[in-house]
Coordinates of C-alpha atoms and ligand atoms in Angstrom, one line a residue:
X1200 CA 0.0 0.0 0.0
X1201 CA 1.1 3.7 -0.9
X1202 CA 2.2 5.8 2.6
X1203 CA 2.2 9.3 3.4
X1204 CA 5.1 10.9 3.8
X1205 CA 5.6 14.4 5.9
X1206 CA 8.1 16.3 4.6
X1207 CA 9.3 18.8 7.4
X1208 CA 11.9 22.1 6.7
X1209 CA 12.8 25.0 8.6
X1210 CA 11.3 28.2 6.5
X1211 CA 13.2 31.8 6.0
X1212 CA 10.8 33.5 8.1
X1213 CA 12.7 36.7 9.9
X1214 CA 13.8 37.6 12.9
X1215 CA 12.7 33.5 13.9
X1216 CA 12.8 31.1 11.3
X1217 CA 9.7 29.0 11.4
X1218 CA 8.6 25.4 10.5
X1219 CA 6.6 24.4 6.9
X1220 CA 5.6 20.5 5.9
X1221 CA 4.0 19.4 2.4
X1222 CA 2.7 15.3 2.1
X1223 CA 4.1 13.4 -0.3
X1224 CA 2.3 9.7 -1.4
X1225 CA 5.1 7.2 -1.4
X1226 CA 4.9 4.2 -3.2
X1227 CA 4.8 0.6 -1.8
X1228 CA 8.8 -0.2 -1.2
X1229 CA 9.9 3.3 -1.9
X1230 CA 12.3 5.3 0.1
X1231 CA 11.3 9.5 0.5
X1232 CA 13.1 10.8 -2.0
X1233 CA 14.5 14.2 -2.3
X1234 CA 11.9 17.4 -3.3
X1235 CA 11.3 20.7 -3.9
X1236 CA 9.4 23.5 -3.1
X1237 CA 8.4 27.3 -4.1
X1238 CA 10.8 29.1 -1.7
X1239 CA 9.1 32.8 -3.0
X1240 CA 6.3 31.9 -0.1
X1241 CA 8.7 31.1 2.6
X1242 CA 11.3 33.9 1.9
X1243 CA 13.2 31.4 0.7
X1244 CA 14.0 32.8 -3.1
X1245 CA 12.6 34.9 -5.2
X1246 CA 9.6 34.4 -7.4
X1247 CA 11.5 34.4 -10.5
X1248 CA 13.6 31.6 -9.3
X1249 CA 12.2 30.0 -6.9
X1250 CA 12.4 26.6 -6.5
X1251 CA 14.2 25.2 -3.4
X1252 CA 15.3 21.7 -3.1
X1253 CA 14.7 19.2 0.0
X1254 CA 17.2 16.7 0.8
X1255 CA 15.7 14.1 3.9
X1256 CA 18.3 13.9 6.3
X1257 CA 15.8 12.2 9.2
X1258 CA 13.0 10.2 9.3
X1259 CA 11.1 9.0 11.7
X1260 CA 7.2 6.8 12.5
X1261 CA 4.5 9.5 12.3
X1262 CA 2.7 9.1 15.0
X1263 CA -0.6 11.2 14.4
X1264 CA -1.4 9.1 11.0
X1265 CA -1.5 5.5 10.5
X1266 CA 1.3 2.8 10.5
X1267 CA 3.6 3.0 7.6
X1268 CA 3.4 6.8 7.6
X1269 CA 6.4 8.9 8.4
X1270 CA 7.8 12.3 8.9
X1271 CA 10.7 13.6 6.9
X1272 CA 13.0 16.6 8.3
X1273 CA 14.9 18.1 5.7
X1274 CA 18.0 20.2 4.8
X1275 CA 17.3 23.1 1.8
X1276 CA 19.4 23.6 -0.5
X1277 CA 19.3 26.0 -3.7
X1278 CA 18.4 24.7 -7.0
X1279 CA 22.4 24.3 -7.5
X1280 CA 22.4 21.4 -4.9
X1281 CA 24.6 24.3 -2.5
X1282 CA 23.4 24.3 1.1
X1283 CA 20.6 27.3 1.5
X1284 CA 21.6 30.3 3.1
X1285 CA 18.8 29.4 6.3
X1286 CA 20.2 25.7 6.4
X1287 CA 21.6 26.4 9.7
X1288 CA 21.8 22.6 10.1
X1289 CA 25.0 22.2 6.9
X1290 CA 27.3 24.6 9.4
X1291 CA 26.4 22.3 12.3
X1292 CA 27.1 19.1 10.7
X1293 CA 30.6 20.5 10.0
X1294 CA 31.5 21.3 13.5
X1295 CA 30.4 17.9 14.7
X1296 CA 32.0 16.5 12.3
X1297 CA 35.5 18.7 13.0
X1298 CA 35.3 17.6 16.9
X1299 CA 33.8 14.3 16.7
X1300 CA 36.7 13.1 18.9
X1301 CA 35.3 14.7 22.0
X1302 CA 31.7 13.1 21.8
X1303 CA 29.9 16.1 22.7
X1304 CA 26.2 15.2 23.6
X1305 CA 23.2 17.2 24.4
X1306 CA 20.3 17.8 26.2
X1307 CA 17.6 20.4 25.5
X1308 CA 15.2 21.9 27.4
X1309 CA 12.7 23.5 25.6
X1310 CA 10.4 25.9 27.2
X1311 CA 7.0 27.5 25.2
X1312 CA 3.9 29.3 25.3
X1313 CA 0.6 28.2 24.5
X1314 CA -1.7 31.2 22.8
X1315 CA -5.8 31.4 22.4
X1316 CA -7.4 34.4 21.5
X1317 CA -4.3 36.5 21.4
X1318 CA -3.4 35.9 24.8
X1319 CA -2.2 33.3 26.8
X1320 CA -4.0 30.0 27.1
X1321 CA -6.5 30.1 30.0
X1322 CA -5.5 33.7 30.9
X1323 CA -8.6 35.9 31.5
X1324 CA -9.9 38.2 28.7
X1325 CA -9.2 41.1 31.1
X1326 CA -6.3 41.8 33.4
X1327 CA -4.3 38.9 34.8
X1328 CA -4.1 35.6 36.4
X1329 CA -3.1 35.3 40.2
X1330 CA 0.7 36.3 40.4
X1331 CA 3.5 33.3 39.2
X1332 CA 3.9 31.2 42.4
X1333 CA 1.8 28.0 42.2
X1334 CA 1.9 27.5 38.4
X1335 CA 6.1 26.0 38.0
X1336 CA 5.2 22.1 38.5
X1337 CA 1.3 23.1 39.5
X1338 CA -1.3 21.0 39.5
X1339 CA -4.6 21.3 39.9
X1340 CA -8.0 22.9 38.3
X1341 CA -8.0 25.7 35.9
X1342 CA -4.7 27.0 37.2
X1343 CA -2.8 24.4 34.9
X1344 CA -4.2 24.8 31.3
X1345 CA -2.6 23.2 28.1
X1346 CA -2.1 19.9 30.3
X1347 CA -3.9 17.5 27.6
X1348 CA -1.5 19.1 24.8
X1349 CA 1.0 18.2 26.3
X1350 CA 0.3 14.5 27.1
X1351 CA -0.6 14.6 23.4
X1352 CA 2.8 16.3 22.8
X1353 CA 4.3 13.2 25.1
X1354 CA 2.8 10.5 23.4
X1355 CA 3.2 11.6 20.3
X1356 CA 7.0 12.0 20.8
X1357 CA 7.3 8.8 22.1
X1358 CA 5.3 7.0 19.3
X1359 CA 7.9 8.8 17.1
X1360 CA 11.1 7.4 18.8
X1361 CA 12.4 10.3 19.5
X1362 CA 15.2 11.3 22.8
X1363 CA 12.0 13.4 25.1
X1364 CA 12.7 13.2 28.7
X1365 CA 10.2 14.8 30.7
X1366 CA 7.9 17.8 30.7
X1367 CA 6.9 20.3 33.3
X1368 CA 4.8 23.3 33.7
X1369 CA 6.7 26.8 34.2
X1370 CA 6.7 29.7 36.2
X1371 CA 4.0 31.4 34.1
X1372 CA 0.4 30.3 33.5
X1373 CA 0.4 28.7 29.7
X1374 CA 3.9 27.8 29.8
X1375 CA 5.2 24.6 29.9
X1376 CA 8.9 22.8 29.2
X1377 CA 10.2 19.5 27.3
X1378 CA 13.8 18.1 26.9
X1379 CA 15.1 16.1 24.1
X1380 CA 18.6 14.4 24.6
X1381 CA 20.8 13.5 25.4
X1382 CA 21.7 13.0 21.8
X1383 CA 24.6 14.0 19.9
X1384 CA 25.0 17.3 18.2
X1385 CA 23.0 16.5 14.8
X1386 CA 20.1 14.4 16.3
X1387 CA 19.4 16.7 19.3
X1388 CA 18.8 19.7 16.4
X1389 CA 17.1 17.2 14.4
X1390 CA 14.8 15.7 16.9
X1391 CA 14.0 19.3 18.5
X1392 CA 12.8 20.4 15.2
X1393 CA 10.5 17.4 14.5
X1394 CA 9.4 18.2 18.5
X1395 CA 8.4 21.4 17.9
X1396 CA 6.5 20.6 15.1
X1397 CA 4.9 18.0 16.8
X1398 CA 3.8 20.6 19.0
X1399 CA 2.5 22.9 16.8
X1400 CA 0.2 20.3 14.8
X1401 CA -0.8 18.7 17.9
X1402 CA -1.9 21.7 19.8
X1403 CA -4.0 23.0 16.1
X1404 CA -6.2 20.5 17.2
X1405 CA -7.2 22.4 20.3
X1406 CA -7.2 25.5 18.6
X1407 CA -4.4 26.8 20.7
X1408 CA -1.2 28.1 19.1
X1409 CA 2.4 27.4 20.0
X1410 CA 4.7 30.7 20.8
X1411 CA 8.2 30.8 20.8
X1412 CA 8.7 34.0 22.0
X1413 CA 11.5 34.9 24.3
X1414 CA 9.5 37.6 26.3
X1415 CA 5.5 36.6 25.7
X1416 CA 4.4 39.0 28.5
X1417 CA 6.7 42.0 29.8
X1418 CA 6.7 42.9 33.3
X1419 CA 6.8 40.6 36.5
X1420 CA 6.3 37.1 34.1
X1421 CA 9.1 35.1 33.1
X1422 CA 10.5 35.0 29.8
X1423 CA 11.2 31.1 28.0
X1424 CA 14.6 29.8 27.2
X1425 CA 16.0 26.6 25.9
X1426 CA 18.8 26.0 28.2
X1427 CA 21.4 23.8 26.4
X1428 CA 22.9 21.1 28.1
X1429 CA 26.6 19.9 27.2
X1430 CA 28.9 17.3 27.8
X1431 CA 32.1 16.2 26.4
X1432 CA 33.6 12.8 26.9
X1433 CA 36.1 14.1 29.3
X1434 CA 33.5 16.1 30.9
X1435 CA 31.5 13.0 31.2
X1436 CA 34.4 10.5 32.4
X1437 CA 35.5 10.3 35.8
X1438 CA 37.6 13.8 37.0
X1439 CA 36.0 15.6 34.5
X1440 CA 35.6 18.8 36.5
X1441 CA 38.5 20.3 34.9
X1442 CA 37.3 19.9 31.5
X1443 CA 33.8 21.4 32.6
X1444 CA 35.3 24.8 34.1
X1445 CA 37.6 24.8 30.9
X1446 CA 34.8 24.4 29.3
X1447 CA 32.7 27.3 31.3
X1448 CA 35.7 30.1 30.8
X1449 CA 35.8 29.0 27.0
X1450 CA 32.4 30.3 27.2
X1451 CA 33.6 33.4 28.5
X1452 CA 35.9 34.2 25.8
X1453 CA 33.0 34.4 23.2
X1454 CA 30.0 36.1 25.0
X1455 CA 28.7 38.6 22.7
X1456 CA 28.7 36.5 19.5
X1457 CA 27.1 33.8 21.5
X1458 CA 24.3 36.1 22.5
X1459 CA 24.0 37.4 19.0
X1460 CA 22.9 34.2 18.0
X1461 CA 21.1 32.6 21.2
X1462 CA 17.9 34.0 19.5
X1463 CA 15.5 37.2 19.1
X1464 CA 15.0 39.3 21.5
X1465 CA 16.9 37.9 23.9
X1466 CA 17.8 41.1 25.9
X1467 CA 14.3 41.4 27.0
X1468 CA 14.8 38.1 28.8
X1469 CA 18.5 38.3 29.9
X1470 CA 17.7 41.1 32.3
X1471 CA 19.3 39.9 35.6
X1472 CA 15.5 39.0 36.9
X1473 CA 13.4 36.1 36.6
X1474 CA 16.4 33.4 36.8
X1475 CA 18.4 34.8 34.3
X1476 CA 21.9 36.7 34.2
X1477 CA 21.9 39.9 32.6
X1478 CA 22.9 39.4 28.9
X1479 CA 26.1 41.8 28.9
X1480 CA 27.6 40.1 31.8
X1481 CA 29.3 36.4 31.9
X1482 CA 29.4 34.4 35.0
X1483 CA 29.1 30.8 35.9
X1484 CA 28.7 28.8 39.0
X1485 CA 27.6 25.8 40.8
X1486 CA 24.1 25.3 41.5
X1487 CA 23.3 29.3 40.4
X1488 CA 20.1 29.5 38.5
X1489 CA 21.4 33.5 38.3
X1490 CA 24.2 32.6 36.2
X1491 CA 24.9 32.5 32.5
X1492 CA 26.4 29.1 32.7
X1493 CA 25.4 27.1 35.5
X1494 CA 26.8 23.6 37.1
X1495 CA 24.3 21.3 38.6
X1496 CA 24.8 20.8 42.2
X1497 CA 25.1 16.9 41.4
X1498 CA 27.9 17.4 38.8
X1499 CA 29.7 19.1 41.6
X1500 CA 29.3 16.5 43.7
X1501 CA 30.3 14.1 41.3
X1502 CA 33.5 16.2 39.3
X1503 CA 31.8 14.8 36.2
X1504 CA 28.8 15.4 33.9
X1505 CA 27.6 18.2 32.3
X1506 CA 27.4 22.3 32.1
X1507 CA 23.8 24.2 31.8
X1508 CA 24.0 27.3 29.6
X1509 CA 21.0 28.9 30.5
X1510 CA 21.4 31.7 27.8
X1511 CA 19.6 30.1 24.7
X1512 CA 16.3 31.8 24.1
X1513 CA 13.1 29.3 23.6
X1514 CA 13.3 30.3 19.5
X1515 CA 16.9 29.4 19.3
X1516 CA 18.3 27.7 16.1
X1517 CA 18.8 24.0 18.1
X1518 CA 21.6 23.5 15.0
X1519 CA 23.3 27.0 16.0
X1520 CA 23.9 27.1 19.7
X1521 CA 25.0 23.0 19.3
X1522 CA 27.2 24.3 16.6
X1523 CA 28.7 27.3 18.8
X1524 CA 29.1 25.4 21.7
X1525 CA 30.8 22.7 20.0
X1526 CA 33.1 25.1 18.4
X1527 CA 33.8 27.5 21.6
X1528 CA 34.3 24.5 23.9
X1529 CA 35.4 21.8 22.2
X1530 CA 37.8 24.4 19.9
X1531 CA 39.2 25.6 22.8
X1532 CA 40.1 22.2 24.7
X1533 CA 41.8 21.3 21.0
X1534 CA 43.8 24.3 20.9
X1535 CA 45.3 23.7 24.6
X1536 CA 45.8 20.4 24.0
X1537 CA 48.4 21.3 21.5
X1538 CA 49.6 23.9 23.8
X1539 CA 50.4 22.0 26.7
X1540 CA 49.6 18.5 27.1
X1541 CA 49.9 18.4 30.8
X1542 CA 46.4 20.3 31.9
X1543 CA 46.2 23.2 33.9
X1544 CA 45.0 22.7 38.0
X1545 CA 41.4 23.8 37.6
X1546 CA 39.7 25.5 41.1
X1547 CA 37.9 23.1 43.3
X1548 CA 34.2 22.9 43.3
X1549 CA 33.0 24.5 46.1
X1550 CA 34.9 27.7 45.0
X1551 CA 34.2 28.0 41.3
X1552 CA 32.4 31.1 40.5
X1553 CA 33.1 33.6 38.6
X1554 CA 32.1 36.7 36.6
X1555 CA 33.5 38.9 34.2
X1556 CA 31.7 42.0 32.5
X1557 CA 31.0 41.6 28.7
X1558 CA 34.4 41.2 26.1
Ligands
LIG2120 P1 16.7 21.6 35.1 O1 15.3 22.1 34.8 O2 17.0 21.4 36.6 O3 17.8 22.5 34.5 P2 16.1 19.3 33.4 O4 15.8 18.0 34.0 O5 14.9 20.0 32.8 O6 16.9 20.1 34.5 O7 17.1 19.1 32.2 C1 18.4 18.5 32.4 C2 19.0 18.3 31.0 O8 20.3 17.9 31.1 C3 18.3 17.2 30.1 O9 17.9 17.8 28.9 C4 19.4 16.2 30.0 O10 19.4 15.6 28.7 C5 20.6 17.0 30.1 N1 21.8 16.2 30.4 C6 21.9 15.3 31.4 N2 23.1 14.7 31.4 C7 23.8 15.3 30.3 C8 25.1 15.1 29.7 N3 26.0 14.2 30.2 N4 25.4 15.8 28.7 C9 24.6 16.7 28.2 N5 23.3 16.9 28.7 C10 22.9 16.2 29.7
LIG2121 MN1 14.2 22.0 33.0
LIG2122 MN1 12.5 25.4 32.7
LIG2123 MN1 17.5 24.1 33.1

């Protein structure tokens, strides 16, 4: 029997790229092929060239159609078969590629906003809901809307095979969180994107919208990130403390352009407030939910595992802050390898903090 195939891309749209799918009929036996698409209605190309070309890169079950069916994330390229300038994922595959040797891995936690009626879902038409307090982890009555969405969301993830974790509610009513991981540099991007548009179809069904925004509400509400979490296979090994606070001032050496690229509008969110660090500063530090960077108390304890940059706005580019961390950390541990083999005493755990103003 013929099956339907989803074919998933990420669009041109500006200042966030968005998320477009077309369905292709496949025939019995037949593998998704590459395709194309008129990239003049996704500000792709222009209308006097226009087409765009898919290549699938990652499939995966569809879980909202029947067996067989499957969805297709692809790369764009132009009509010359050269990578597209939004193909944010052809930069990434290079840096993983280049530092393959340290096994970086990933996990993502992506937080979002759920939208009815131009406002958030289950916020009254008037005013505001009861100050953030009981909503982060809530449960119960109509203080926790969205919940069925995102059991959808859950399900549907897990009929897909793909690396979700967990999910919570956030700080603010309507907001909610899910991590992918902890997957390697390529598949966490890849499996984020077909997440989010899980998300987004799912949640048409209940006539409630998806926002990525950084800053939905101004004023006392929090903003939503998409703090990335990192690892090397040093970091991971035992005594890898050093090679996570090398990895933390590496960080430090590249704020701005970092920033520049953690998504838009991301200095309404990095204010200071709300369990953020302010975006022109750079600090790290165990256990500090005020930090840019922060160190889970249980890596600490353990001198191994894995470093938290809080930074990344929920609309990041999953494919550009894996492909800057990769090349700020893992670049930087090459580079003093050749330097000097014997590495450098890091500070001990219960003393590592620091902060430096913007470079
Ligand atoms: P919190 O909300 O306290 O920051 P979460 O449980 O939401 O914590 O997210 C923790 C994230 O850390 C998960 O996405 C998980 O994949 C990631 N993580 C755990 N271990 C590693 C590791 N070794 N390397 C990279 N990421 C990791
Ligand atoms: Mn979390
Ligand atoms: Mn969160
Ligand atoms: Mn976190």
């Amino acid at each position: 029997m013929p099956y339907q195939a989803e074919y998933i891309w990420i669009d041109g749209a500006e200042p966030t790229h968005g998320l477009r799918s077309k369905t292709r009929i496949i025939a019995d036996g037949k593998k998704p092929e590459i395709w194309g698409f008129d990239g003049s209605s996704t500000n792709q190309a222009t209308g006097s060239f226009s087409d765009c070309v898919l290549v699938p890169v990652f499939t995966c079950p569809d879980p909202l159609r029947s067996t067989g069916d499957i969805l297709v994330l692809c790369e764009v390229l132009n009509a010359d078969m050269t990578p597209h300038a939004t193909n944010t994922r052809h930069a990434a595959a290079i840096a993983a590629k280049t530092y393959a040797s340290f096994e970086p891995k990933f996990g993502i936690e992506q937080e979002y906003t759920f939208f009815q009626d131009g406002r958030p879902y289950g916020w009254p038409e008037v005013g505001y809901p009861a100050p953030q307090g009981p909503y982060y982890c809530g449960v119960g009555g109509s203080k926790m809307p969205g919940r069925d969405i995102v059991e959808a969301h859950t399900e549907a993830c897990l009929a897909a095979g793909l690396g979700i974790e967990g999910t919570n509610a956030e700080v603010m009513m309507g907001q909610w969180e899910f991590q992918i991981g902890v997957l390697d540099t390529l598949a966490v991007g890849d499996q984020m994107w077909v997440a989010r548009w899980l998300l987004e179809r799912i949640a048409e069904d209940f006539e409630v919208e998806v926002s990525w925004a950084a800053k939905p509400i101004k004023g006392d509400w929090n903003g939503a990130g998409a703090h990335t979490n990192f690892s090397t296979k040093q970091m991971r090994a035992a005594g890898g403390w050093d090679a996570i606070i090398a990895g933390c001032e590496a960080l430090g050496t590249r704020v701005l352009e970092h920033i520049e690229n953690y998504g838009d509008g991301i200095k309404d969110r990095l204010t200071g407030a709300h369990e953020t660090a302010p975006w022109h500063t750079y600090s790290y530090g165990v256990s500090d939910r005020g930090c840019s960077v922060r160190i889970p108390g249980g890596v600490a304890r353990e001198k191994k595992g894995y470093l938290e940059d809080r930074r990344p706005n929920a609309n990041v580019d999953p494919y550009t802050v894996t492909r800057l961390m990769v090349e700020t950390i893992c670049g930087a541990a090459a580079a003093s390898a050749k330097k000097a083999p014997v590495a450098k005493k890091a500070p001990a755990a219960t003393t590592a903090k620091a902060t430096r103003a913007k470079k």
